[in-house]
PDB file of C-alpha atoms in Angstrom:
ATOM      1  CA  ALA A 483       0.000   0.000   0.000  1.00 62.00           C
ATOM      2  CA  GLN A 484       1.063   3.541  -0.614  1.00 76.00           C
ATOM      3  CA  SER A 485       2.288   5.716   2.190  1.00 87.00           C
ATOM      4  CA  VAL A 486       3.675   9.217   2.501  1.00 92.00           C
ATOM      5  CA  THR A 487       6.208  10.243   5.115  1.00 94.00           C
ATOM      6  CA  GLN A 488       6.925  13.780   6.176  1.00 95.00           C
ATOM      7  CA  LEU A 489       9.722  13.286   8.652  1.00 90.00           C
ATOM      8  CA  ASP A 490       9.613  16.741  10.197  1.00 94.00           C
ATOM      9  CA  SER A 491       6.517  17.698  12.134  1.00 93.00           C
ATOM     10  CA  GLN A 492       7.850  21.226  12.607  1.00 96.00           C
ATOM     11  CA  VAL A 493      10.528  23.227  10.850  1.00 97.00           C
ATOM     12  CA  PRO A 494      11.590  26.529  12.422  1.00 97.00           C
ATOM     13  CA  VAL A 495      13.552  28.846  10.181  1.00 97.00           C
ATOM     14  CA  PHE A 496      14.573  32.478  10.262  1.00 97.00           C
ATOM     15  CA  GLU A 497      12.948  34.921   7.885  1.00 96.00           C
ATOM     16  CA  GLU A 498      14.783  35.234   4.555  1.00 96.00           C
ATOM     17  CA  ALA A 499      16.593  31.946   5.117  1.00 97.00           C
ATOM     18  CA  PRO A 500      16.145  28.969   2.755  1.00 98.00           C
ATOM     19  CA  VAL A 501      13.972  26.033   3.742  1.00 98.00           C
ATOM     20  CA  GLU A 502      13.453  22.441   2.661  1.00 98.00           C
ATOM     21  CA  LEU A 503      10.460  20.356   3.720  1.00 98.00           C
ATOM     22  CA  ARG A 504      10.989  16.662   3.174  1.00 98.00           C
ATOM     23  CA  CYS A 505       8.559  14.169   1.688  1.00 97.00           C
ATOM     24  CA  ASN A 506       9.136  10.514   0.900  1.00 96.00           C
ATOM     25  CA  TYR A 507       6.613   8.094  -0.510  1.00 93.00           C
ATOM     26  CA  SER A 508       6.280   4.401  -1.176  1.00 88.00           C
ATOM     27  CA  SER A 509       4.648   3.186  -4.345  1.00 74.00           C
ATOM     28  CA  SER A 510       5.286   0.550  -6.932  1.00 67.00           C
ATOM     29  CA  VAL A 511       3.579   2.319  -9.822  1.00 72.00           C
ATOM     30  CA  SER A 512       3.777   5.697 -11.479  1.00 77.00           C
ATOM     31  CA  VAL A 513       2.652   8.387  -9.113  1.00 84.00           C
ATOM     32  CA  TYR A 514       1.376  11.917  -9.117  1.00 89.00           C
ATOM     33  CA  LEU A 515       2.780  14.105  -6.374  1.00 92.00           C
ATOM     34  CA  PHE A 516       1.377  17.199  -4.748  1.00 94.00           C
ATOM     35  CA  TRP A 517       2.219  19.770  -2.130  1.00 97.00           C
ATOM     36  CA  TYR A 518      -0.652  21.619  -0.471  1.00 95.00           C
ATOM     37  CA  VAL A 519      -0.488  24.510   1.993  1.00 95.00           C
ATOM     38  CA  GLN A 520      -2.966  25.223   4.750  1.00 91.00           C
ATOM     39  CA  TYR A 521      -2.853  28.652   6.349  1.00 90.00           C
ATOM     40  CA  PRO A 522      -4.262  28.965   9.885  1.00 83.00           C
ATOM     41  CA  ASN A 523      -8.002  28.311   9.996  1.00 76.00           C
ATOM     42  CA  GLN A 524      -8.252  27.968   6.240  1.00 80.00           C
ATOM     43  CA  GLY A 525      -8.729  25.227   3.668  1.00 81.00           C
ATOM     44  CA  LEU A 526      -6.084  23.694   1.462  1.00 88.00           C
ATOM     45  CA  GLN A 527      -4.398  25.377  -1.467  1.00 89.00           C
ATOM     46  CA  LEU A 528      -2.324  23.636  -4.111  1.00 90.00           C
ATOM     47  CA  LEU A 529       1.288  24.802  -4.104  1.00 95.00           C
ATOM     48  CA  LEU A 530       2.566  22.629  -6.919  1.00 95.00           C
ATOM     49  CA  LYS A 531       2.223  19.222  -8.525  1.00 92.00           C
ATOM     50  CA  TYR A 532       4.259  16.703 -10.445  1.00 92.00           C
ATOM     51  CA  LEU A 533       2.460  14.664 -13.074  1.00 87.00           C
ATOM     52  CA  SER A 534       5.207  13.936 -15.622  1.00 86.00           C
ATOM     53  CA  GLY A 535       8.056  15.595 -17.487  1.00 89.00           C
ATOM     54  CA  SER A 536      10.652  17.783 -15.816  1.00 91.00           C
ATOM     55  CA  THR A 537      11.503  16.604 -12.361  1.00 92.00           C
ATOM     56  CA  LEU A 538      11.883  20.166 -11.075  1.00 96.00           C
ATOM     57  CA  VAL A 539       8.481  21.688 -10.539  1.00 96.00           C
ATOM     58  CA  LYS A 540       7.863  25.331  -9.774  1.00 96.00           C
ATOM     59  CA  GLY A 541       4.795  26.423  -7.870  1.00 95.00           C
ATOM     60  CA  ILE A 542       3.194  29.473  -6.385  1.00 93.00           C
ATOM     61  CA  ASN A 543       4.730  31.835  -3.841  1.00 94.00           C
ATOM     62  CA  GLY A 544       8.284  31.009  -4.919  1.00 96.00           C
ATOM     63  CA  PHE A 545       8.179  27.345  -3.915  1.00 97.00           C
ATOM     64  CA  GLU A 546       9.637  24.525  -5.968  1.00 97.00           C
ATOM     65  CA  ALA A 547       9.993  20.782  -5.556  1.00 98.00           C
ATOM     66  CA  GLU A 548      12.112  18.087  -7.132  1.00 96.00           C
ATOM     67  CA  PHE A 549      10.866  14.616  -7.937  1.00 94.00           C
ATOM     68  CA  ASN A 550      13.527  11.987  -7.329  1.00 94.00           C
ATOM     69  CA  LYS A 551      12.286   8.607  -8.468  1.00 90.00           C
ATOM     70  CA  SER A 552      15.293   6.629  -7.240  1.00 91.00           C
ATOM     71  CA  GLN A 553      14.953   8.056  -3.752  1.00 93.00           C
ATOM     72  CA  THR A 554      11.140   8.185  -3.913  1.00 93.00           C
ATOM     73  CA  SER A 555      11.230  11.735  -2.659  1.00 95.00           C
ATOM     74  CA  PHE A 556       9.502  14.992  -3.484  1.00 97.00           C
ATOM     75  CA  HIS A 557      11.097  17.616  -1.238  1.00 98.00           C
ATOM     76  CA  LEU A 558       9.734  21.155  -1.181  1.00 98.00           C
ATOM     77  CA  ARG A 559      12.117  24.112  -1.185  1.00 98.00           C
ATOM     78  CA  LYS A 560      12.089  27.871  -1.059  1.00 98.00           C
ATOM     79  CA  PRO A 561      15.270  29.952  -1.269  1.00 97.00           C
ATOM     80  CA  SER A 562      14.066  32.744   1.024  1.00 97.00           C
ATOM     81  CA  VAL A 563      11.051  32.478   3.311  1.00 97.00           C
ATOM     82  CA  HIS A 564       8.777  35.235   4.469  1.00 96.00           C
ATOM     83  CA  ILE A 565       6.694  35.548   7.610  1.00 95.00           C
ATOM     84  CA  SER A 566       3.605  34.996   5.457  1.00 94.00           C
ATOM     85  CA  ASP A 567       4.823  31.467   4.672  1.00 96.00           C
ATOM     86  CA  THR A 568       3.906  30.377   8.187  1.00 95.00           C
ATOM     87  CA  ALA A 569       1.515  27.501   7.568  1.00 95.00           C
ATOM     88  CA  GLU A 570       1.069  23.749   7.553  1.00 94.00           C
ATOM     89  CA  TYR A 571       2.407  21.991   4.464  1.00 97.00           C
ATOM     90  CA  PHE A 572       1.078  18.643   3.292  1.00 95.00           C
ATOM     91  CA  CYS A 573       2.616  16.268   0.792  1.00 96.00           C
ATOM     92  CA  ALA A 574       0.201  13.945  -1.033  1.00 93.00           C
ATOM     93  CA  VAL A 575       0.417  11.157  -3.568  1.00 90.00           C
ATOM     94  CA  SER A 576      -2.012   9.569  -5.956  1.00 85.00           C
ATOM     95  CA  ASP A 577      -1.523   6.963  -8.644  1.00 74.00           C
ATOM     96  CA  MET A 578      -3.198   5.739 -11.784  1.00 66.00           C
ATOM     97  CA  ASP A 579      -5.300   3.195  -9.923  1.00 67.00           C
ATOM     98  CA  SER A 580      -6.456   5.304  -7.001  1.00 68.00           C
ATOM     99  CA  ASN A 581      -9.480   6.938  -8.614  1.00 66.00           C
ATOM    100  CA  TYR A 582      -8.202  10.388  -7.645  1.00 68.00           C
ATOM    101  CA  GLN A 583      -7.794   9.449  -3.989  1.00 80.00           C
ATOM    102  CA  LEU A 584      -4.898  11.166  -2.287  1.00 87.00           C
ATOM    103  CA  ILE A 585      -2.642   9.570   0.287  1.00 88.00           C
ATOM    104  CA  TRP A 586      -1.530  12.248   2.738  1.00 91.00           C
ATOM    105  CA  GLY A 587       1.553  12.887   4.748  1.00 93.00           C
ATOM    106  CA  ALA A 588       1.169  13.964   8.367  1.00 92.00           C
ATOM    107  CA  GLY A 589       2.072  17.544   7.544  1.00 94.00           C
ATOM    108  CA  THR A 590       4.940  19.843   8.437  1.00 96.00           C
ATOM    109  CA  LYS A 591       4.392  23.074  10.283  1.00 96.00           C
ATOM    110  CA  LEU A 592       6.670  25.794   8.969  1.00 97.00           C
ATOM    111  CA  ILE A 593       7.488  28.320  11.667  1.00 96.00           C
ATOM    112  CA  ILE A 594       9.132  31.532  10.545  1.00 96.00           C
ATOM    113  CA  LYS A 595      11.215  33.285  13.160  1.00 92.00           C
ATOM    114  CA  PRO A 596      11.696  37.053  12.788  1.00 87.00           C
TER     115      PRO A 596
ATOM    116  CA  GLY B1096     -11.901  28.224 -12.461  1.00 66.00           C
ATOM    117  CA  ALA B1097     -12.414  24.996 -10.485  1.00 79.00           C
ATOM    118  CA  VAL B1098     -13.782  26.523  -7.302  1.00 87.00           C
ATOM    119  CA  VAL B1099     -15.319  24.425  -4.540  1.00 92.00           C
ATOM    120  CA  SER B1100     -17.429  26.052  -1.861  1.00 94.00           C
ATOM    121  CA  GLN B1101     -18.637  24.787   1.475  1.00 95.00           C
ATOM    122  CA  HIS B1102     -21.458  25.961   3.641  1.00 96.00           C
ATOM    123  CA  PRO B1103     -21.513  26.758   6.456  1.00 96.00           C
ATOM    124  CA  SER B1104     -17.942  27.746   7.219  1.00 94.00           C
ATOM    125  CA  TRP B1105     -18.550  27.131  10.902  1.00 95.00           C
ATOM    126  CA  VAL B1106     -21.402  25.769  12.951  1.00 97.00           C
ATOM    127  CA  ILE B1107     -22.123  25.211  16.619  1.00 97.00           C
ATOM    128  CA  CYS B1108     -24.797  22.712  17.543  1.00 96.00           C
ATOM    129  CA  LYS B1109     -26.075  20.988  20.625  1.00 96.00           C
ATOM    130  CA  SER B1110     -25.383  17.365  21.358  1.00 97.00           C
ATOM    131  CA  GLY B1111     -28.019  15.093  19.841  1.00 97.00           C
ATOM    132  CA  THR B1112     -28.931  17.362  16.938  1.00 97.00           C
ATOM    133  CA  SER B1113     -28.029  16.877  13.265  1.00 97.00           C
ATOM    134  CA  VAL B1114     -25.977  19.172  11.090  1.00 97.00           C
ATOM    135  CA  LYS B1115     -25.828  19.318   7.303  1.00 97.00           C
ATOM    136  CA  ILE B1116     -22.742  20.542   5.464  1.00 98.00           C
ATOM    137  CA  GLU B1117     -22.921  21.401   1.766  1.00 97.00           C
ATOM    138  CA  CYS B1118     -20.135  21.084  -0.762  1.00 97.00           C
ATOM    139  CA  ARG B1119     -20.582  22.663  -4.191  1.00 96.00           C
ATOM    140  CA  SER B1120     -18.485  22.735  -7.320  1.00 93.00           C
ATOM    141  CA  LEU B1121     -19.177  26.224  -8.603  1.00 92.00           C
ATOM    142  CA  ASP B1122     -17.934  26.219 -12.171  1.00 87.00           C
ATOM    143  CA  PHE B1123     -17.528  22.585 -13.067  1.00 88.00           C
ATOM    144  CA  GLN B1124     -19.293  19.269 -12.671  1.00 89.00           C
ATOM    145  CA  ALA B1125     -18.075  16.728 -10.169  1.00 90.00           C
ATOM    146  CA  THR B1126     -19.309  13.168 -10.368  1.00 89.00           C
ATOM    147  CA  THR B1127     -17.020  12.355  -7.457  1.00 90.00           C
ATOM    148  CA  MET B1128     -16.378  14.313  -4.311  1.00 93.00           C
ATOM    149  CA  PHE B1129     -14.355  13.434  -1.249  1.00 94.00           C
ATOM    150  CA  TRP B1130     -15.108  14.185   2.378  1.00 96.00           C
ATOM    151  CA  TYR B1131     -12.272  14.562   4.848  1.00 95.00           C
ATOM    152  CA  ARG B1132     -12.042  15.129   8.543  1.00 95.00           C
ATOM    153  CA  GLN B1133      -9.137  16.943  10.127  1.00 90.00           C
ATOM    154  CA  PHE B1134      -8.347  16.903  13.825  1.00 86.00           C
ATOM    155  CA  PRO B1135      -6.280  19.730  15.330  1.00 81.00           C
ATOM    156  CA  LYS B1136      -2.627  19.592  14.331  1.00 76.00           C
ATOM    157  CA  GLN B1137      -3.189  16.463  12.269  1.00 81.00           C
ATOM    158  CA  SER B1138      -3.421  15.520   8.645  1.00 85.00           C
ATOM    159  CA  LEU B1139      -6.573  14.919   6.655  1.00 88.00           C
ATOM    160  CA  MET B1140      -8.441  11.689   7.123  1.00 91.00           C
ATOM    161  CA  LEU B1141     -10.541  10.514   4.198  1.00 92.00           C
ATOM    162  CA  MET B1142     -14.019   9.683   5.448  1.00 95.00           C
ATOM    163  CA  ALA B1143     -15.850   8.780   2.261  1.00 95.00           C
ATOM    164  CA  THR B1144     -16.074   9.111  -1.487  1.00 93.00           C
ATOM    165  CA  SER B1145     -19.302  10.622  -2.700  1.00 92.00           C
ATOM    166  CA  ASN B1146     -20.570   9.465  -6.092  1.00 90.00           C
ATOM    167  CA  GLU B1147     -23.281  11.285  -8.002  1.00 89.00           C
ATOM    168  CA  GLY B1148     -26.377   9.156  -8.340  1.00 86.00           C
ATOM    169  CA  SER B1149     -25.128   6.259  -6.245  1.00 88.00           C
ATOM    170  CA  LYS B1150     -24.193   5.347  -2.713  1.00 91.00           C
ATOM    171  CA  ALA B1151     -21.122   6.793  -1.097  1.00 94.00           C
ATOM    172  CA  THR B1152     -18.125   4.626  -0.370  1.00 93.00           C
ATOM    173  CA  TYR B1153     -17.052   4.879   3.249  1.00 96.00           C
ATOM    174  CA  GLU B1154     -13.578   4.287   4.604  1.00 94.00           C
ATOM    175  CA  GLN B1155     -13.016   1.641   7.195  1.00 93.00           C
ATOM    176  CA  GLY B1156     -14.081   2.744  10.650  1.00 93.00           C
ATOM    177  CA  VAL B1157     -16.408   5.525   9.453  1.00 95.00           C
ATOM    178  CA  GLU B1158     -20.021   5.013  10.519  1.00 94.00           C
ATOM    179  CA  LYS B1159     -22.193   5.451   7.453  1.00 93.00           C
ATOM    180  CA  ASP B1160     -25.364   5.797   9.526  1.00 95.00           C
ATOM    181  CA  LYS B1161     -23.817   8.645  11.461  1.00 96.00           C
ATOM    182  CA  PHE B1162     -22.246  10.476   8.545  1.00 97.00           C
ATOM    183  CA  LEU B1163     -24.886  10.507   5.825  1.00 96.00           C
ATOM    184  CA  ILE B1164     -23.679  11.524   2.380  1.00 95.00           C
ATOM    185  CA  ASN B1165     -25.933  12.496  -0.488  1.00 93.00           C
ATOM    186  CA  HIS B1166     -24.628  13.415  -3.931  1.00 93.00           C
ATOM    187  CA  ALA B1167     -27.869  14.350  -5.637  1.00 84.00           C
ATOM    188  CA  SER B1168     -26.494  16.453  -8.485  1.00 91.00           C
ATOM    189  CA  LEU B1169     -23.304  16.989 -10.441  1.00 92.00           C
ATOM    190  CA  THR B1170     -22.460  20.072  -8.400  1.00 93.00           C
ATOM    191  CA  LEU B1171     -23.640  19.297  -4.888  1.00 95.00           C
ATOM    192  CA  SER B1172     -22.728  16.790  -2.213  1.00 96.00           C
ATOM    193  CA  THR B1173     -23.955  16.994   1.371  1.00 97.00           C
ATOM    194  CA  LEU B1174     -22.624  15.498   4.579  1.00 97.00           C
ATOM    195  CA  THR B1175     -25.076  15.187   7.455  1.00 97.00           C
ATOM    196  CA  VAL B1176     -23.700  14.486  10.900  1.00 97.00           C
ATOM    197  CA  THR B1177     -26.581  12.805  12.691  1.00 97.00           C
ATOM    198  CA  SER B1178     -27.079  12.840  16.456  1.00 96.00           C
ATOM    199  CA  ALA B1179     -23.904  14.813  16.877  1.00 96.00           C
ATOM    200  CA  HIS B1180     -21.754  14.390  19.963  1.00 96.00           C
ATOM    201  CA  PRO B1181     -18.804  16.450  21.230  1.00 96.00           C
ATOM    202  CA  GLU B1182     -16.357  13.914  19.792  1.00 95.00           C
ATOM    203  CA  ASP B1183     -17.699  14.779  16.319  1.00 96.00           C
ATOM    204  CA  SER B1184     -16.304  18.284  16.709  1.00 96.00           C
ATOM    205  CA  SER B1185     -13.763  18.693  13.962  1.00 94.00           C
ATOM    206  CA  PHE B1186     -12.841  20.455  10.739  1.00 94.00           C
ATOM    207  CA  TYR B1187     -14.621  18.881   7.764  1.00 96.00           C
ATOM    208  CA  ILE B1188     -13.259  19.461   4.274  1.00 95.00           C
ATOM    209  CA  CYS B1189     -14.617  18.398   0.910  1.00 95.00           C
ATOM    210  CA  SER B1190     -12.816  18.186  -2.398  1.00 93.00           C
ATOM    211  CA  ALA B1191     -13.519  17.349  -6.007  1.00 91.00           C
ATOM    212  CA  PRO B1192     -11.284  16.251  -8.863  1.00 87.00           C
ATOM    213  CA  GLY B1193     -10.779  19.118 -11.267  1.00 79.00           C
ATOM    214  CA  PRO B1194     -12.552  19.435 -14.590  1.00 75.00           C
ATOM    215  CA  ILE B1195      -9.445  18.459 -16.525  1.00 66.00           C
ATOM    216  CA  PHE B1196      -9.588  14.665 -16.394  1.00 58.00           C
ATOM    217  CA  SER B1197      -5.897  14.031 -16.698  1.00 53.00           C
ATOM    218  CA  SER B1198      -4.757  16.413 -14.013  1.00 59.00           C
ATOM    219  CA  TYR B1199      -5.435  14.122 -11.040  1.00 71.00           C
ATOM    220  CA  GLU B1200      -5.748  17.317  -9.066  1.00 79.00           C
ATOM    221  CA  GLN B1201      -8.285  17.823  -6.329  1.00 85.00           C
ATOM    222  CA  TYR B1202      -9.830  21.163  -5.524  1.00 89.00           C
ATOM    223  CA  PHE B1203     -10.676  21.767  -1.919  1.00 91.00           C
ATOM    224  CA  GLY B1204     -13.453  23.614  -0.219  1.00 92.00           C
ATOM    225  CA  PRO B1205     -12.513  26.065   2.544  1.00 91.00           C
ATOM    226  CA  GLY B1206     -13.711  23.679   5.238  1.00 93.00           C
ATOM    227  CA  THR B1207     -16.438  23.653   7.870  1.00 96.00           C
ATOM    228  CA  ARG B1208     -15.594  23.837  11.541  1.00 94.00           C
ATOM    229  CA  LEU B1209     -18.138  21.920  13.594  1.00 96.00           C
ATOM    230  CA  THR B1210     -18.357  22.388  17.333  1.00 96.00           C
ATOM    231  CA  VAL B1211     -20.777  20.211  19.264  1.00 97.00           C
ATOM    232  CA  THR B1212     -21.610  21.423  22.750  1.00 96.00           C
TER     233      THR B1212
END
């Protein structure tokens, strides 16, 4: 069965510093990969997705992620964070057979320190 | 495009009463919708898959008689929490696959915060 692991439950980082949020998945078939962001008391917003093609995916708000098939990872990065990036970030996976169902990671809370 | 709305955004009800939450796809048709539950500081838990014109598919451990799902049209799915109890207090989120079939992307509603007193 598929699973998604976000190893870090919280990541504190200073404002304007770079950040990487880690995501690893397990799957034996081709997968689609997503990062969603949830701001406090709000719903989910898609940051970026990987469906096929270039392994480096750029999303909104300056975020990007790299799909690494050999390491089954899809880490999220931003070169310089802002206080407004404070949120919960979720990695999710779906595959061709899942009928659009998403398998979710536990989430990583990004804490920006001034 | 591809906007999903939920109503209400928050609701407080007394224990023993029922609450209905609506999920609408505003500018596209959704034959499938998903209902999630999110506990504080936790990830989303899929409760059920709502299918237009047929019965919902519930995940293991989710009581279908307690969480009634009706997907009566291509743009509306409803979740009714029956005989609500304080332990049902949670953040409920719906989603629908986008109108572009090959995108495998889900669009999420803003969520409904239910508090049962």
